[in-house]
CSV table of C-alpha atoms in Angstrom, one decimal:
chain,number,residue,atom,x,y,z
A,24,MET,CA,-41.7,3.0,-6.7
A,25,LYS,CA,-41.9,6.3,-4.7
A,26,ALA,CA,-38.9,8.5,-4.0
A,27,PHE,CA,-38.6,9.7,-0.6
A,28,THR,CA,-37.0,12.3,1.6
A,29,ARG,CA,-33.9,12.2,4.1
A,30,ALA,CA,-36.6,12.3,7.1
A,31,GLU,CA,-38.5,9.5,5.6
A,32,PHE,CA,-35.3,7.7,5.1
A,33,GLU,CA,-34.1,8.2,8.7
A,34,GLN,CA,-37.6,6.8,10.0
A,35,ALA,CA,-37.8,3.9,7.8
A,36,GLU,CA,-37.2,0.3,8.6
A,37,ARG,CA,-33.8,-0.2,7.3
A,38,VAL,CA,-30.6,-2.4,7.8
A,39,CYS,CA,-26.9,-1.2,7.3
A,40,LEU,CA,-25.2,-3.4,4.6
A,41,GLN,CA,-21.8,-1.7,5.1
A,42,ARG,CA,-20.3,0.9,7.4
A,43,GLY,CA,-18.2,3.3,5.4
A,44,LYS,CA,-14.7,4.2,6.6
A,45,TRP,CA,-13.3,7.8,6.4
A,46,GLY,CA,-13.6,7.9,2.6
A,47,ASN,CA,-16.6,5.7,1.9
A,48,ALA,CA,-20.4,5.8,2.2
A,49,ASP,CA,-22.5,4.0,4.6
A,50,VAL,CA,-24.7,1.7,2.6
A,51,TRP,CA,-28.4,1.0,3.9
A,52,ARG,CA,-31.1,-1.2,2.5
A,53,ILE,CA,-34.6,0.0,3.0
A,54,LEU,CA,-36.8,-3.0,3.9
A,55,ASP,CA,-40.1,-1.3,3.0
A,56,GLY,CA,-41.4,0.7,-0.1
A,57,GLY,CA,-40.4,-1.7,-2.8
A,58,GLY,CA,-36.7,-2.0,-1.8
A,59,TRP,CA,-33.9,0.5,-2.0
A,60,VAL,CA,-30.2,0.8,-1.6
A,61,VAL,CA,-29.0,4.3,-0.1
A,62,LYS,CA,-25.2,5.2,-0.2
A,63,ASP,CA,-24.8,8.0,2.2
A,64,PHE,CA,-21.7,10.2,2.8
A,65,ARG,CA,-23.3,12.5,5.3
A,66,PRO,CA,-22.0,10.5,8.2
A,67,ARG,CA,-18.5,11.2,7.1
A,68,ALA,CA,-16.2,14.1,8.6
A,69,TRP,CA,-17.5,17.3,7.4
A,70,TRP,CA,-14.3,18.2,5.6
A,71,PHE,CA,-14.9,15.1,3.6
A,72,ARG,CA,-18.6,15.3,3.4
A,73,VAL,CA,-18.9,18.9,1.8
A,74,GLY,CA,-16.4,18.2,-0.8
A,75,ALA,CA,-15.3,14.5,-2.0
A,76,GLY,CA,-18.5,13.2,-0.3
A,77,ARG,CA,-20.9,15.3,-2.4
A,78,LEU,CA,-18.9,14.8,-5.5
A,79,LEU,CA,-18.8,11.0,-5.2
A,80,ALA,CA,-22.6,10.7,-4.6
A,81,TRP,CA,-23.3,13.1,-7.7
A,82,ARG,CA,-20.6,11.3,-9.7
A,83,GLU,CA,-22.2,7.9,-9.2
A,84,TYR,CA,-25.7,9.1,-9.9
A,85,ARG,CA,-24.6,10.7,-13.2
A,86,THR,CA,-22.6,7.7,-14.2
A,87,ILE,CA,-25.8,5.3,-13.8
A,88,LYS,CA,-28.1,7.8,-15.1
A,89,ALA,CA,-25.8,7.9,-18.4
A,90,LEU,CA,-26.5,4.1,-18.7
A,91,ALA,CA,-30.3,4.0,-18.7
A,92,GLY,CA,-31.5,1.5,-21.2
A,93,VAL,CA,-28.4,-0.5,-20.7
A,94,VAL,CA,-28.2,-1.4,-17.0
A,95,LYS,CA,-31.0,-2.1,-14.5
A,96,ALA,CA,-29.4,-0.1,-12.0
A,97,ALA,CA,-30.5,3.1,-13.9
A,98,GLU,CA,-34.2,2.3,-13.1
A,99,TYR,CA,-35.6,4.1,-10.1
A,100,LEU,CA,-32.6,6.1,-9.4
A,101,PHE,CA,-32.4,9.5,-7.6
A,102,MET,CA,-30.7,11.6,-5.3
A,103,LEU,CA,-31.7,11.8,-1.8
A,104,ASP,CA,-29.9,14.9,-1.0
A,105,ARG,CA,-26.4,16.3,-1.6
A,106,TYR,CA,-24.6,13.5,0.3
A,107,ALA,CA,-26.6,10.4,-0.7
A,108,VAL,CA,-27.7,8.6,-4.0
A,109,VAL,CA,-30.5,6.1,-3.8
A,110,GLU,CA,-30.8,3.0,-6.1
A,111,ARG,CA,-33.0,0.0,-6.5
A,112,PHE,CA,-32.4,-2.8,-4.6
A,113,PHE,CA,-31.9,-6.2,-6.7
A,114,GLU,CA,-32.6,-9.7,-5.5
A,115,GLY,CA,-30.0,-12.1,-7.0
A,116,ILE,CA,-27.0,-14.3,-6.4
A,117,PRO,CA,-23.6,-12.5,-6.4
A,118,LEU,CA,-21.2,-14.5,-8.9
A,119,SER,CA,-18.9,-14.8,-6.1
A,120,ARG,CA,-21.0,-17.2,-4.2
A,121,ALA,CA,-22.1,-19.2,-7.6
A,122,VAL,CA,-20.6,-22.5,-8.1
A,123,SER,CA,-19.9,-24.6,-11.2
A,124,GLY,CA,-23.2,-25.6,-13.2
A,125,GLN,CA,-25.5,-23.0,-11.5
A,126,VAL,CA,-25.0,-20.1,-14.0
A,127,PRO,CA,-26.3,-20.9,-17.6
A,128,VAL,CA,-24.2,-20.0,-20.7
A,129,VAL,CA,-26.8,-17.5,-21.8
A,130,PHE,CA,-26.2,-15.3,-18.8
A,131,PHE,CA,-22.6,-14.7,-19.6
A,132,GLU,CA,-23.5,-13.9,-23.2
A,133,ARG,CA,-26.0,-11.3,-21.9
A,134,LEU,CA,-23.5,-10.0,-19.4
A,135,GLU,CA,-20.8,-9.9,-22.1
A,136,ALA,CA,-23.3,-7.8,-24.3
A,137,GLU,CA,-24.3,-5.4,-21.5
A,138,VAL,CA,-20.8,-4.6,-20.7
A,139,LYS,CA,-20.0,-3.8,-24.4
A,140,ALA,CA,-23.2,-1.7,-24.5
A,141,MET,CA,-21.8,0.3,-21.6
A,142,HIS,CA,-18.3,0.6,-23.3
A,143,ARG,CA,-20.3,2.1,-26.2
A,144,ARG,CA,-21.6,4.7,-24.0
A,145,GLY,CA,-18.1,5.7,-23.1
A,146,ILE,CA,-18.3,4.2,-19.6
A,147,VAL,CA,-16.2,1.3,-17.8
A,148,HIS,CA,-17.0,-0.1,-14.5
A,149,LEU,CA,-13.4,-1.3,-13.4
A,150,ASP,CA,-14.6,-3.4,-10.5
A,151,LEU,CA,-16.1,-6.4,-12.3
A,152,ARG,CA,-13.5,-8.9,-11.1
A,153,ASN,CA,-15.2,-8.4,-7.9
A,154,GLY,CA,-18.0,-11.0,-8.2
A,155,GLY,CA,-20.2,-9.3,-5.5
A,156,ASN,CA,-20.9,-6.6,-8.3
A,157,ILE,CA,-22.5,-8.9,-10.5
A,158,LEU,CA,-25.9,-10.5,-9.6
A,159,LEU,CA,-27.7,-13.4,-11.3
A,160,ASP,CA,-31.4,-12.6,-11.0
A,161,SER,CA,-34.3,-15.1,-11.0
A,162,GLU,CA,-34.6,-14.9,-14.8
A,163,ASN,CA,-30.8,-15.5,-15.5
A,164,GLU,CA,-30.2,-12.0,-16.2
A,165,PRO,CA,-27.3,-9.9,-15.1
A,166,VAL,CA,-27.5,-7.1,-12.9
A,167,LEU,CA,-24.4,-4.8,-12.5
A,168,ILE,CA,-24.2,-2.8,-9.2
A,169,ASP,CA,-21.8,-0.5,-7.4
A,170,PHE,CA,-20.5,2.0,-9.9
A,171,GLN,CA,-18.3,4.1,-7.7
A,172,SER,CA,-15.2,3.1,-9.5
A,173,ALA,CA,-16.6,3.8,-12.9
A,174,LEU,CA,-14.8,6.0,-15.2
A,175,ARG,CA,-15.9,8.0,-18.4
A,176,THR,CA,-13.5,7.2,-21.2
A,177,GLY,CA,-14.3,9.7,-24.0
A,178,TRP,CA,-11.5,11.9,-23.4
A,179,LEU,CA,-8.9,9.0,-23.3
A,180,PRO,CA,-6.8,8.0,-26.4
A,181,ARG,CA,-8.0,5.0,-28.1
A,182,GLN,CA,-5.5,2.6,-26.7
A,183,TRP,CA,-6.0,3.5,-23.3
A,184,ARG,CA,-9.9,3.2,-23.7
A,185,ARG,CA,-9.4,-0.4,-25.3
A,186,CYS,CA,-7.1,-1.5,-22.4
A,187,LEU,CA,-9.6,-0.3,-19.7
A,188,GLU,CA,-12.5,-2.0,-21.6
A,189,TRP,CA,-10.3,-5.4,-21.8
A,190,VAL,CA,-10.0,-4.9,-17.8
A,191,ASP,CA,-13.9,-4.9,-17.7
A,192,LEU,CA,-14.2,-7.8,-20.1
A,193,SER,CA,-11.4,-9.8,-18.2
A,194,GLY,CA,-13.5,-9.4,-15.0
A,195,VAL,CA,-16.5,-11.0,-16.9
A,196,TYR,CA,-14.1,-13.8,-18.4
A,197,LYS,CA,-12.7,-14.5,-14.9
A,198,HIS,CA,-16.2,-15.6,-13.6
A,199,TRP,CA,-16.9,-17.4,-16.9
A,200,ALA,CA,-13.6,-19.3,-16.9
A,201,ARG,CA,-14.5,-20.4,-13.2
A,202,LEU,CA,-18.0,-21.5,-13.6
A,203,ALA,CA,-18.3,-22.6,-17.3
A,204,PRO,CA,-14.9,-22.5,-19.1
A,205,GLU,CA,-15.7,-25.1,-21.7
A,206,THR,CA,-18.0,-22.4,-23.4
A,207,MET,CA,-15.8,-19.4,-23.6
A,208,GLY,CA,-13.8,-19.8,-26.9
A,209,GLU,CA,-10.4,-18.7,-27.7
A,210,GLU,CA,-11.0,-15.0,-28.2
A,211,ARG,CA,-12.4,-14.6,-24.8
A,212,GLU,CA,-9.6,-16.6,-23.2
A,213,ARG,CA,-7.0,-14.5,-24.7
A,214,ILE,CA,-8.4,-11.3,-23.2
A,215,LEU,CA,-8.2,-13.1,-19.9
A,216,VAL,CA,-4.7,-14.3,-20.4
A,217,TRP,CA,-3.6,-10.6,-21.3
A,218,GLN,CA,-5.1,-9.5,-17.9
A,219,LEU,CA,-3.3,-12.4,-16.1
A,220,LYS,CA,-0.1,-11.5,-17.7
A,221,ASN,CA,-0.6,-7.9,-16.8
A,222,ARG,CA,-1.9,-8.0,-13.5
A,223,LYS,CA,1.3,-7.0,-11.8
A,224,TRP,CA,0.6,-3.4,-12.8
A,225,TRP,CA,-2.6,-3.5,-10.9
A,226,ARG,CA,-2.0,-3.5,-7.0
A,227,ILE,CA,-5.3,-2.0,-5.8
A,228,ARG,CA,-7.4,-4.3,-3.5
A,229,GLY,CA,-10.7,-2.4,-3.1
A,230,TYR,CA,-9.6,1.1,-2.0
A,231,ARG,CA,-6.1,0.3,-1.0
A,232,LEU,CA,-2.7,-0.6,-2.4
A,233,SER,CA,-1.7,-4.1,-1.9
A,234,PRO,CA,2.1,-5.0,-1.5
A,235,ARG,CA,1.6,-8.6,-3.1
A,236,GLN,CA,-0.6,-10.2,-5.8
A,237,ARG,CA,-3.0,-13.0,-4.8
A,238,ASP,CA,-2.1,-16.4,-5.8
A,239,LEU,CA,-3.3,-17.7,-9.2
A,240,LYS,CA,-6.2,-20.0,-9.0
A,241,GLU,CA,-5.7,-23.3,-10.6
A,242,TYR,CA,-8.1,-22.6,-13.7
A,243,GLU,CA,-5.7,-19.5,-14.1
A,244,LYS,CA,-2.8,-21.5,-14.2
A,245,GLU,CA,-4.0,-23.9,-16.6
A,246,LEU,CA,-5.2,-21.3,-19.0
A,247,LEU,CA,-1.7,-19.6,-19.0
A,248,ALA,CA,-0.1,-22.8,-19.4
A,249,ARG,CA,-2.3,-23.6,-22.4
A,250,TYR,CA,-1.3,-20.4,-24.3
A,251,GLY,CA,2.4,-20.8,-23.2
A,252,GLU,CA,2.7,-18.2,-20.7
């Protein structure tokens, strides 16, 4: 897959996947050249673009690059210019659209192992509860995408690191409990219960604060009841 320039990007056949608001990138899919996703902060206001926009693009690039050999997103990654990062486009089914019986247990085992490997590199994703950020590819392999919220944890106290890692793992187990609950086991369930008990402290939805929590799903209520919570 060949890298390209800003001029080639603007001339390419492409489709907009998301129009960013004042603080987010426009997200484009390039339809030719093997398939790319471009996250572009250049259309934002100049005062945001030249500061935070450049920082966010570079930060996501460096974070994914540090996960080479762990996540597929690190393959064929490059900076288009100071304002845009280019990642490979992956075909797959988002877990948010998957239904019970569609996702094999081996997928969740591989996903769990990949997330733990990411943690060993000192990085947490922090947006894995969003099923749109986890894809099931044609070979039943997990693909993690959208590392804009990711955080390096090497500078944090050990207890804080563990809590953030459990936030990631509880995201994995949220989808596991919805799609294949009978295969999880008690240790994984307890991490998910920990997150459900403490979710009142996390009021961020996307990139905004939410005044109220979402209602618990039935499987979440059943899990809390089983553990006496």
